Short mmCIF file of C-alpha atoms in Angstrom, two decimals:
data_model
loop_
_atom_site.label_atom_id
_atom_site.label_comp_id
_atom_site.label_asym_id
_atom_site.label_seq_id
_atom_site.Cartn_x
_atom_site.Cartn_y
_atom_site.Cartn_z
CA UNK X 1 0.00 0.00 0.00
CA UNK X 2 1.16 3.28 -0.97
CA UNK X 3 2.43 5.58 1.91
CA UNK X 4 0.64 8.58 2.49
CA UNK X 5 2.47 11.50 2.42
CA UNK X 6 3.12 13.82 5.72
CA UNK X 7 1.44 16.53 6.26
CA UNK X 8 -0.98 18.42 8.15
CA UNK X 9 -4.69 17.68 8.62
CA UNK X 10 -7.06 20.79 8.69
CA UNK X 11 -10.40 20.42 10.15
CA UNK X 12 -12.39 22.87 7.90
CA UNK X 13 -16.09 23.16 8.11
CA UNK X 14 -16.42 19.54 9.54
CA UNK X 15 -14.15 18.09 6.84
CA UNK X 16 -10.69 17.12 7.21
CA UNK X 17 -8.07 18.18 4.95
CA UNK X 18 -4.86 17.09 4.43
CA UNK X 19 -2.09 19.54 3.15
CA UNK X 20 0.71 17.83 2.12
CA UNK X 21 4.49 19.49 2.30
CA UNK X 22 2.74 22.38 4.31
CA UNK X 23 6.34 23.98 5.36
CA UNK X 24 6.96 24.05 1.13
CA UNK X 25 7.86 27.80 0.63
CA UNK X 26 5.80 29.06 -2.18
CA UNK X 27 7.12 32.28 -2.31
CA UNK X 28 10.55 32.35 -1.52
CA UNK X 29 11.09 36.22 -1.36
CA UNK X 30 8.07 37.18 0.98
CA UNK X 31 8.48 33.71 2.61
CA UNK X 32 5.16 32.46 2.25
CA UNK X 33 4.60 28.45 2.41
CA UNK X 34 2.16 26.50 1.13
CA UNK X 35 0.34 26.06 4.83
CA UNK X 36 0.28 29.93 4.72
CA UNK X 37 -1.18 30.12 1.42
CA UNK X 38 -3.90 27.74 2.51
CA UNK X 39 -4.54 30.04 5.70
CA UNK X 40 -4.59 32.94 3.89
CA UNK X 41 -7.39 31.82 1.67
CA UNK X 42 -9.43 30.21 4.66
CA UNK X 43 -9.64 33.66 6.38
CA UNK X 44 -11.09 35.15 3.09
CA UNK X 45 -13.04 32.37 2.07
CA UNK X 46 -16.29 34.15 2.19
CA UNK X 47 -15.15 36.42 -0.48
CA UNK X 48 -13.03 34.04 -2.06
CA UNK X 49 -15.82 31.47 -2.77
CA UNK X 50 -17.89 34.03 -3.68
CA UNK X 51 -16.11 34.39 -6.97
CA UNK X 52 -15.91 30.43 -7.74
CA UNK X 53 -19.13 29.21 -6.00
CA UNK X 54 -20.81 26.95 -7.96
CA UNK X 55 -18.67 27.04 -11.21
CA UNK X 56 -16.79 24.67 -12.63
CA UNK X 57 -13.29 25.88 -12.09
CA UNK X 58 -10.14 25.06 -14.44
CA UNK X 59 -7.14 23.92 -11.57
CA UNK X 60 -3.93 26.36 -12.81
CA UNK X 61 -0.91 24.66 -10.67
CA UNK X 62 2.02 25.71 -9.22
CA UNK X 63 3.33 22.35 -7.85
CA UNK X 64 6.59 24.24 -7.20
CA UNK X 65 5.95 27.28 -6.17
CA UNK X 66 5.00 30.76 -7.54
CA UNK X 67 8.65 30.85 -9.42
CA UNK X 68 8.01 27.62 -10.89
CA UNK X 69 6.53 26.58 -14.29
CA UNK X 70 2.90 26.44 -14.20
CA UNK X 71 0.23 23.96 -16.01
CA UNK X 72 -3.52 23.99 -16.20
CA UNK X 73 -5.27 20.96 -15.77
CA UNK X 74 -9.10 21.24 -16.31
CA UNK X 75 -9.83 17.58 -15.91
CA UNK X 76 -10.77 16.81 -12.49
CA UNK X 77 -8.20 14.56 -10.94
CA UNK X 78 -9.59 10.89 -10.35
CA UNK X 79 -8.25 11.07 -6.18
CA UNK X 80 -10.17 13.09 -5.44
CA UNK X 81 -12.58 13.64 -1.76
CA UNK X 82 -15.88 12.20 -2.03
CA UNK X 83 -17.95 14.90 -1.04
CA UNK X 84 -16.27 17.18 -4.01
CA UNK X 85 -18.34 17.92 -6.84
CA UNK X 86 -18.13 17.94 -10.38
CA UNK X 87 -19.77 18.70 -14.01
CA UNK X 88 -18.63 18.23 -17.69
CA UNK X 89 -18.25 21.26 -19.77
CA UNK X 90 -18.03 20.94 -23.39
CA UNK X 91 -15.16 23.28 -25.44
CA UNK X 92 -15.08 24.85 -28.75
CA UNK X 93 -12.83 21.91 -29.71
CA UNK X 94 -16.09 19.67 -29.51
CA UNK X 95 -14.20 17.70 -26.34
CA UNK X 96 -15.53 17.68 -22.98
CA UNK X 97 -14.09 17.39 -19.27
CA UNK X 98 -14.85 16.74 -16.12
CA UNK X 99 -14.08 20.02 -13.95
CA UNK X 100 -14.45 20.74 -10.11
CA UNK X 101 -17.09 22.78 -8.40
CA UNK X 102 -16.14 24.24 -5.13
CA UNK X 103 -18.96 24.84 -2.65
CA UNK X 104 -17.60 25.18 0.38
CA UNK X 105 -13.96 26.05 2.01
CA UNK X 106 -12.65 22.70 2.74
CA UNK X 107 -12.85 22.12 -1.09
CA UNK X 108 -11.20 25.59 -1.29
CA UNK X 109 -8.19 24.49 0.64
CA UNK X 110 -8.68 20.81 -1.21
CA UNK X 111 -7.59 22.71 -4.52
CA UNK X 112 -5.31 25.23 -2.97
CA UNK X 113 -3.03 22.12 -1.81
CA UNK X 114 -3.17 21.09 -5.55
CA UNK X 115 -1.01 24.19 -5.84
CA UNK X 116 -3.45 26.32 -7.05
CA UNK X 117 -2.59 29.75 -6.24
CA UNK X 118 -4.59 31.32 -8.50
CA UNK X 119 -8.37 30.58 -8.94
CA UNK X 120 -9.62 30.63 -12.59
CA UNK X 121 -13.28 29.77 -12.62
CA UNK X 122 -15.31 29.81 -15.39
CA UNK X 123 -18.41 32.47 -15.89
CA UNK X 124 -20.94 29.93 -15.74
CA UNK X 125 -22.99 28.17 -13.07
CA UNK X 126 -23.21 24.46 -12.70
CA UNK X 127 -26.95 24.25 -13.54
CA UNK X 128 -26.58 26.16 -16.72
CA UNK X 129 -22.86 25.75 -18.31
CA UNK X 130 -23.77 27.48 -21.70
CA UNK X 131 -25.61 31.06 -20.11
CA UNK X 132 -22.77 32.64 -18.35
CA UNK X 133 -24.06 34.82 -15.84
CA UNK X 134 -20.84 37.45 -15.73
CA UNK X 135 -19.55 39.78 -18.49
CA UNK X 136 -15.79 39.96 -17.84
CA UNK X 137 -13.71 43.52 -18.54
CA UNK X 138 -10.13 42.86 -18.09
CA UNK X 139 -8.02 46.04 -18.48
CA UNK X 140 -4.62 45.05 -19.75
CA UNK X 141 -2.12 48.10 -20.46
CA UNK X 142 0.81 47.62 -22.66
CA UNK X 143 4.18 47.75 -21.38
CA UNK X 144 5.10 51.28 -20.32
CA UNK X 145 1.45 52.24 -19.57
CA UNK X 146 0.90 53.93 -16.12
CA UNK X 147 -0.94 52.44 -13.63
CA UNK X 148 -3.01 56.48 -13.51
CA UNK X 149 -3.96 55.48 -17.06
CA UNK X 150 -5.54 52.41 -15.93
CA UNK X 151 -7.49 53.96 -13.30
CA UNK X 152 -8.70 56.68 -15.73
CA UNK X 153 -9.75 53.92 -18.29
CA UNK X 154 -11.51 51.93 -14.99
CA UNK X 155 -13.91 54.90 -14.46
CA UNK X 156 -14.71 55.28 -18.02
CA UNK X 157 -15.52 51.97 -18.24
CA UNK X 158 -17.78 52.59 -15.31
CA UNK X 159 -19.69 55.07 -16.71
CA UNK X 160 -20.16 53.42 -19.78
CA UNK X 161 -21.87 50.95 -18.14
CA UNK X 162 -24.16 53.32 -15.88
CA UNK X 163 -25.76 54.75 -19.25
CA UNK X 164 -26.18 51.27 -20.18
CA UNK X 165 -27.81 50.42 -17.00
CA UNK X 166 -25.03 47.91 -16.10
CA UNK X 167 -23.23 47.39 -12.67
CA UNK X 168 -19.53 47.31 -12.58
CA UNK X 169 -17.55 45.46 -9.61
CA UNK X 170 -13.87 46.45 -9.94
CA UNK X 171 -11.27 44.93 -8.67
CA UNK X 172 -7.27 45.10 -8.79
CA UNK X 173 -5.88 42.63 -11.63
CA UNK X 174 -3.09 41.30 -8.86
CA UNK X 175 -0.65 42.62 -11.56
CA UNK X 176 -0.58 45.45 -13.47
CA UNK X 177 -4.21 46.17 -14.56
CA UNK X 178 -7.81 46.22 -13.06
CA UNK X 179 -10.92 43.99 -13.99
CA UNK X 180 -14.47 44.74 -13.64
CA UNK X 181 -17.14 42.25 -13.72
CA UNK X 182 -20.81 42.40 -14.56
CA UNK X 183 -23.39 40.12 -13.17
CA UNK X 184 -25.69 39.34 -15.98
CA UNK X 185 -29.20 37.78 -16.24
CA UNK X 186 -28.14 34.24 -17.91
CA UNK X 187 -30.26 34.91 -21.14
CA UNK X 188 -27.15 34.79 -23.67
CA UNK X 189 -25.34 32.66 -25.17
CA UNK X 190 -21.14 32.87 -25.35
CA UNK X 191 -20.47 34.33 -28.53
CA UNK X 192 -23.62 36.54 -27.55
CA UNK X 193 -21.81 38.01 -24.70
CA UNK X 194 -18.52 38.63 -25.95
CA UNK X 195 -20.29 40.48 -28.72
CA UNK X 196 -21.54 42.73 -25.80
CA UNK X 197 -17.79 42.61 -24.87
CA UNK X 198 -16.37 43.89 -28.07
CA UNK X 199 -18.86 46.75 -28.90
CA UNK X 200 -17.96 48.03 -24.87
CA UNK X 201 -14.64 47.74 -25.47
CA UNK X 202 -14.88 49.73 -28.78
CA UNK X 203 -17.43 52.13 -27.51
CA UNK X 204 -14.40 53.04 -24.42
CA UNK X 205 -12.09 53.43 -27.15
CA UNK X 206 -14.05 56.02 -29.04
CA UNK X 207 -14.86 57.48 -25.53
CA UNK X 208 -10.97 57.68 -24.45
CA UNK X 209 -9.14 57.38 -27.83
CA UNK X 210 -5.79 58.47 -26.10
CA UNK X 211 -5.76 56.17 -23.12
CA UNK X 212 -7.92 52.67 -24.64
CA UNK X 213 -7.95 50.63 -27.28
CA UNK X 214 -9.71 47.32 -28.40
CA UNK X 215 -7.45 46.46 -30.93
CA UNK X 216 -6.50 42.97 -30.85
CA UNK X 217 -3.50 43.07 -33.06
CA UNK X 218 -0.24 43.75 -30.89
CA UNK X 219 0.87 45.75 -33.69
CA UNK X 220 -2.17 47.91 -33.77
CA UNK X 221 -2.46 48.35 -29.56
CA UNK X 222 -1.85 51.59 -27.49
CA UNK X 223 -2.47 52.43 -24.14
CA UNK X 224 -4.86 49.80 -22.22
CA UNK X 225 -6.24 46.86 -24.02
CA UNK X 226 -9.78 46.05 -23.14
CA UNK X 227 -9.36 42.15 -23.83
CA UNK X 228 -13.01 41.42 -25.11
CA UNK X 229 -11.67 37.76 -25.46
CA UNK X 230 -12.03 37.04 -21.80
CA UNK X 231 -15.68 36.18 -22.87
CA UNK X 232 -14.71 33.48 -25.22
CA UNK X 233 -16.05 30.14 -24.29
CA UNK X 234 -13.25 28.59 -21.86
CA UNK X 235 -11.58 31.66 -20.79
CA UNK X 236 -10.71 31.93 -17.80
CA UNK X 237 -9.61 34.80 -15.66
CA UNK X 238 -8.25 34.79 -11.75
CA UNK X 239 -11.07 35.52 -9.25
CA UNK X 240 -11.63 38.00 -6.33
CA UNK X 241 -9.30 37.00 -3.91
CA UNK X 242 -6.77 35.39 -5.95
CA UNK X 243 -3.41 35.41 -4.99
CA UNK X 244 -1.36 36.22 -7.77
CA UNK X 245 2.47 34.04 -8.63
CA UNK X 246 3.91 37.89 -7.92
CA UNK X 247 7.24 37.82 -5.64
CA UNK X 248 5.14 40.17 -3.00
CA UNK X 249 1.99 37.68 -3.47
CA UNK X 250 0.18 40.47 -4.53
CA UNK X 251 -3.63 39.54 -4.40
CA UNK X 252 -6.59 40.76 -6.54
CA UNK X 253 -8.74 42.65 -4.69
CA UNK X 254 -12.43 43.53 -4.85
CA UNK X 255 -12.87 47.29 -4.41
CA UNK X 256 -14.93 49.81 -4.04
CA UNK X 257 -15.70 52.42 -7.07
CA UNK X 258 -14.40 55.37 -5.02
CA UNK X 259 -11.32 53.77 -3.88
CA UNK X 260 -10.40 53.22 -7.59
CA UNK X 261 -9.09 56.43 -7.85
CA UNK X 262 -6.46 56.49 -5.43
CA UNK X 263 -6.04 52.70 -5.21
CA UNK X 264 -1.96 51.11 -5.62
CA UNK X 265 -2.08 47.48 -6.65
CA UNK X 266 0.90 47.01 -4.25
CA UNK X 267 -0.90 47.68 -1.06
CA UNK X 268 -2.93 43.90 -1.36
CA UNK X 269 -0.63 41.53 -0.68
CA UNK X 270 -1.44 37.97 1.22
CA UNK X 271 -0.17 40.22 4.58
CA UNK X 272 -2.57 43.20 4.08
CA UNK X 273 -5.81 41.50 2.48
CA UNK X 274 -6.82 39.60 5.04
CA UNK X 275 -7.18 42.54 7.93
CA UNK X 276 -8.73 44.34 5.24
CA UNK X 277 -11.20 41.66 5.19
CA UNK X 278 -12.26 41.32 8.62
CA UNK X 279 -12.23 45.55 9.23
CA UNK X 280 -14.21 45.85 5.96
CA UNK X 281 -15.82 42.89 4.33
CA UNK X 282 -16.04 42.16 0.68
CA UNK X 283 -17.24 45.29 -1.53
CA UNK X 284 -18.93 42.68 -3.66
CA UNK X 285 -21.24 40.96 -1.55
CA UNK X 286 -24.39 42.31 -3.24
CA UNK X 287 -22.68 41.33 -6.20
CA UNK X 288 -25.20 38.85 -6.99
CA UNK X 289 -28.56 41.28 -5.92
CA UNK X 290 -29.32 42.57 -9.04
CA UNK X 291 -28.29 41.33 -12.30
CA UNK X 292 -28.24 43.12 -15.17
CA UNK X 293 -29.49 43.20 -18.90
CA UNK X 294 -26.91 42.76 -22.23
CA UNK X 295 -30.13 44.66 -24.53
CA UNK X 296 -28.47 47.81 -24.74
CA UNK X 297 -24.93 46.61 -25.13
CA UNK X 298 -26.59 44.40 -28.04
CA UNK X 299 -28.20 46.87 -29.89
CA UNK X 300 -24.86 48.89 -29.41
CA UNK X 301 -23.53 45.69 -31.47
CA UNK X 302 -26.19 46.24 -34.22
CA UNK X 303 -25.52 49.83 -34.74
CA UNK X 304 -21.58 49.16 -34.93
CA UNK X 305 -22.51 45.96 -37.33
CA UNK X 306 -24.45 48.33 -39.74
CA UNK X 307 -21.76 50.92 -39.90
CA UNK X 308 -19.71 48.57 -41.45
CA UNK X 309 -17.92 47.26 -37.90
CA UNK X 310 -17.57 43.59 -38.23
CA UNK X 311 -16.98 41.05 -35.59
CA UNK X 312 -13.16 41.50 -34.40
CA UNK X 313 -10.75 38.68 -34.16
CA UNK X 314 -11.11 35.69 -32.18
CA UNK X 315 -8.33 33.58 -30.29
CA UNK X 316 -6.04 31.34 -32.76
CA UNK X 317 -7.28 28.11 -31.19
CA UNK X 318 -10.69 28.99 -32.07
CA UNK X 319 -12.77 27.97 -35.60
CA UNK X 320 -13.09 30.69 -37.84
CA UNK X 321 -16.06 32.68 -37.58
CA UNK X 322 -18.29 33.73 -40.63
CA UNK X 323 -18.20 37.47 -39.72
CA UNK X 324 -14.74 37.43 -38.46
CA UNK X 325 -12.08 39.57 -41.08
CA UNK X 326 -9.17 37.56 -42.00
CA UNK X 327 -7.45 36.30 -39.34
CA UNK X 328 -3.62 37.79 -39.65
CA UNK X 329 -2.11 40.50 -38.40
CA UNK X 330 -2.66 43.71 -40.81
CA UNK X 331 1.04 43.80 -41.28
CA UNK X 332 0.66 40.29 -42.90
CA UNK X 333 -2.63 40.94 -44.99
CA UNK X 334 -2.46 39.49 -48.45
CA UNK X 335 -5.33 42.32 -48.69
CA UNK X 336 -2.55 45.68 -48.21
CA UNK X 337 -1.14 47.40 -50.49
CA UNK X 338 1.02 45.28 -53.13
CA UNK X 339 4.26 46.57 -52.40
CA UNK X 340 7.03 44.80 -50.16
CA UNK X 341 6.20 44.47 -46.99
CA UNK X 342 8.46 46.35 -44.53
CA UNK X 343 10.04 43.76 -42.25
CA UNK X 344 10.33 45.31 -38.65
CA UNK X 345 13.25 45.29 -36.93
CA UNK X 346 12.45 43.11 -33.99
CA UNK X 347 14.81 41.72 -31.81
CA UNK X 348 14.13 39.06 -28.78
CA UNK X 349 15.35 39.86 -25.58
CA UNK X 350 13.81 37.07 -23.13
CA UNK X 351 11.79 33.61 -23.05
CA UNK X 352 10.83 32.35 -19.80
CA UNK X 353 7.76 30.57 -18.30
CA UNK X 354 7.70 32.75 -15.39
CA UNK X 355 6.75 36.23 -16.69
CA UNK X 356 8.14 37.93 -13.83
CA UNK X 357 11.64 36.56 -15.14
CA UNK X 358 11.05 37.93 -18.53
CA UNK X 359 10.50 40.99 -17.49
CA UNK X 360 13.46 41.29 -15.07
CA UNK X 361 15.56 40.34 -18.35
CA UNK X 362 13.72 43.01 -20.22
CA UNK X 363 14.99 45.35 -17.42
CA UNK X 364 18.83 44.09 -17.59
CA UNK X 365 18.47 44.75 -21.81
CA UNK X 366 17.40 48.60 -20.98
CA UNK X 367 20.23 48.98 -18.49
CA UNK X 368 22.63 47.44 -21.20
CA UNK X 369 21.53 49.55 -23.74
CA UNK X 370 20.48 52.61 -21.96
CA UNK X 371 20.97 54.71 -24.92
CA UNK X 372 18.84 52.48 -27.33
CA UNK X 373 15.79 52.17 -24.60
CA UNK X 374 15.79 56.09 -24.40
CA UNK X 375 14.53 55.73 -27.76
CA UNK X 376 11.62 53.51 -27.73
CA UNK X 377 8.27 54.32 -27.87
CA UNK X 378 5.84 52.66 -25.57
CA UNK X 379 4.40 49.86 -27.73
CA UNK X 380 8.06 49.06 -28.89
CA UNK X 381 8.19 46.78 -26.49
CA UNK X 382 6.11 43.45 -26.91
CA UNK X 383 4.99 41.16 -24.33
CA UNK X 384 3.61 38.01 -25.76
CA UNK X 385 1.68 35.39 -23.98
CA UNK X 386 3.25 32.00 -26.07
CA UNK X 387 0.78 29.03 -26.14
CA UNK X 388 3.12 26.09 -25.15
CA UNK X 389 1.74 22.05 -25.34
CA UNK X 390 -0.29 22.47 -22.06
CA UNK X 391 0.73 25.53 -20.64
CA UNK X 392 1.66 29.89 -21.07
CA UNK X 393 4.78 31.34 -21.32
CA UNK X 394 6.12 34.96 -22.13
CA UNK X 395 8.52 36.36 -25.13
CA UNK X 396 9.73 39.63 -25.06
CA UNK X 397 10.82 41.22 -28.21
CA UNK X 398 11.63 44.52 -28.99
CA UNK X 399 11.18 46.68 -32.06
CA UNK X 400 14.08 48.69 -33.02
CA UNK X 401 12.16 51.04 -35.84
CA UNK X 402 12.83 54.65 -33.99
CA UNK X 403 16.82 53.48 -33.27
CA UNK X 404 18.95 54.34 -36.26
CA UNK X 405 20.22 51.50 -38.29
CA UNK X 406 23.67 52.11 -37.34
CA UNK X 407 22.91 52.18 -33.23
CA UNK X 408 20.94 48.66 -33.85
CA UNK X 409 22.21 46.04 -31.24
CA UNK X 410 22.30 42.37 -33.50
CA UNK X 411 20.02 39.46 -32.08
CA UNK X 412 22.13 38.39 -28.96
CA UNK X 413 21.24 35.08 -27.01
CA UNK X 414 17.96 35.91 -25.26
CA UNK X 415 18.25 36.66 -20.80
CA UNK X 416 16.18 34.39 -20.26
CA UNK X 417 16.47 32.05 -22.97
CA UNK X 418 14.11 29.16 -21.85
CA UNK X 419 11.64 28.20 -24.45
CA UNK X 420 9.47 25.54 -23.17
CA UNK X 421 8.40 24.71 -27.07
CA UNK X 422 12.21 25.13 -28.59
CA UNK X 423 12.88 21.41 -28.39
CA UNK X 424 9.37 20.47 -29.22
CA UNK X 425 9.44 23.02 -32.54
CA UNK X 426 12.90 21.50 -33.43
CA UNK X 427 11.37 17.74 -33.49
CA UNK X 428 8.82 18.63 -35.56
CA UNK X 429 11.70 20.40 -37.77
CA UNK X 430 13.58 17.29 -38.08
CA UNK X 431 10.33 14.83 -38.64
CA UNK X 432 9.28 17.56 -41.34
CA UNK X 433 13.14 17.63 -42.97
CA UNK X 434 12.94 13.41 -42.91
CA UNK X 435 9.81 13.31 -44.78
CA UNK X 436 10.62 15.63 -47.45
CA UNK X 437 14.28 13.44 -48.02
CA UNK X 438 12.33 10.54 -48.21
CA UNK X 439 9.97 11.60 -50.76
CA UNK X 440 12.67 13.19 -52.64
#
């Protein structure tokens, strides 16, 4: 018979839980351990479950730590406590999985021993998995964007929503932007709500040209992104609560709209939130009072539609949709103007799996070549989110079209250089080089 591992049992609501390696630091920097993780979300859990109660919930693990690799797994695992629940959601790819629903805290600190620092629940609830019941605003800004500019697209987006009789619940992103959530009648369908998602995003743009944009392309972003993709069918975003892989274990925080103003992201950490909590409650608990009507955000669609607006891109992974544009980015349409394309000159400075070590590479480049980074403009510098074989992981690269040809620095070996898909990519390379030498 297999050993069980040590650890600590937790009596939590009249369940036991078992948390195995509790003394595991999680956070090496701010010393946190994965027994102080678990604390940390039992003495929230009213507002933490309040953001994954009920839904299905995809498990995003950190089996080693906040500055290790992480994976999703959305398949529920097969050892799991009797008395957890689960459902089977169905994805565009036409396959289906199993996922846990948390109801109470003891299955809170079930999936927090997983290593789930983050929760990523999906905006549906169990009794209805294809009416989500949440419209999702996730303000991203580009790199360079200040964290005032954020704020001031945060209160447009809240007025916005006032004229179209919506409620917005804000909350810190945990990083370096702010989402707001909508509780929604569950009347629409998926593609029906990110529809509502994409003409609000466009209708802030038009409202704050300077500071917002909805423009999927990288190429074509400035300021904050309003990322109307978090409403695509098995998107996930971290909940109130959440406890973001940050070295300060910075946590996103439920706020209220007057504190938005003023509000630092840094001040709600895994110390801080928890006081907070007991002094002050959760801002969202009538979250769930009144939900709201998509009408006026859908006839906001129409209008757009008619004036020529069609749908805007979708994720790569999904099928092509009928009123979707071509799929590429504008740079790369056969459709532009027939003259050679101008290649830009990007350079990659960092590949890591931990985004926080990308960026700290991105910082060394800068101080290296202090007199190219004076030159950049903001949205020279691109952070992509790489899909790897089952999980994320960040490439910087920079574009060196405002630095003189002759100042250039060449391609040097990325800081980081670890690309999770490099030795994957060069596989399929070689099986791809075999078959054409056989044929030949």
């Amino acid at each position: 018979m297999a050993k069980e591992p040590a650890g600590e049992v937790l009596a939590v609501d009249g369940r036991e839980v078992r948390i195995t390696h509790p003394d595991k630091l999680y956070f090496s920097q701010a010393r946190v351990s994965k027994l102080d993780l678990v604390r940390y979300y039992l003495s929230v859990a009213p507002g933490a479950l309040a953001g994954i109660q009920d839904r299905p919930i995809v498990l995003k693990r950190f089996v080693n730590g906040a500055e290790g690799e992480a994976f999703y797994q959305k398949r529920a695992p097969t050892q799991r406590p009797p008395w957890l629940r689960t459902v089977t959601l169905s994805f565009p790819s036409g396959r289906t999985a199993e996922e846990i629903v948390v109801d109470d805290a003891a299955g809170l600190a079930w999936i927090v021993n997983l290593g789930c620092i983050e929760l990523h629940p999906h905006p549906v609830r169990s009794a209805d998995l294809e009416h989500p019941d949440e419209l999702r605003i996730d303000l991203d800004p580009i790199p360079g964007v200040s964290w005032a500019d954020v704020r001031r697209v945060a209160l447009e987006v809240q007025s916005f929503l006032e004229e179209m009789g919506l409620r917005g619940w804000p909350k810190t992103s945990g990083s370096r932007g702010i989402h707001v959530n909508v509780r929604i009648e569950p009347r629409w369908s998926f593609a029906e709500v990110r529809r509502a998602a994409v003409a609000l995003s466009r209708a802030v743009e038009r409202r704050a040209p300077s500071l917002a944009s909805s423009k999927w392309w990288k190429e074509e972003r400035h300021g904050v992104f309003l990322d109307y993709n978090q409403n695509a069918k098995d998107r996930t975003t971290c909940s109130a609560y959440s406890v973001r892989p940050l070295s300060d274990a910075r946590v996103s925080t439920p706020l209220h709209w007057h504190e938005v103003p003023d509000c630092d992201p840094a001040d709600f950490t895994i110390f801080t939130v928890p006081e907070r909590f007991t002094q002050f409650g959760n801002p969202h608990t009538d979250m769930d009072a009144t939900p709201g009507s998509l009408e006026k955000l859908l006839e906001l669609a129409a209008k757009d539609e008619a004036a020529g607006l069609g749908d805007a891109p979708w994720p790569p992974h999904f099928r092509k949709m009928e009123s979707e544009g071509p799929r590429v980015a504008p740079s790369r349409a056969k459709s532009a103007a027939k003259k050679s394309r101008v290649k830009m000159p990007l350079i990659v400075v960092a590949n890591s799996p931990d985004k926080a070590a990308a960026l700290a590479g991105l910082e060394r480049w800068k101080k290296k070549h202090a007199n190219i980074a004076d030159l950049l403009a903001v949205d020279d510098v691109l952070v992509d989110s790489m899909r790897g074989r089952s999980s994320t992981w960040t490439r910087i690269r920079i574009n060196l079209r405002h630095v003189p040809e002759e100042l250039r620095p060449p391609q040097e070996t990325p800081d980081p250089d670890d690309d999770p898909t490099r030795e994957w990519r060069e596989w399929s390379k070689s099986q791809t080089a075999a078959k054409r030498a056989k044929r030949n």
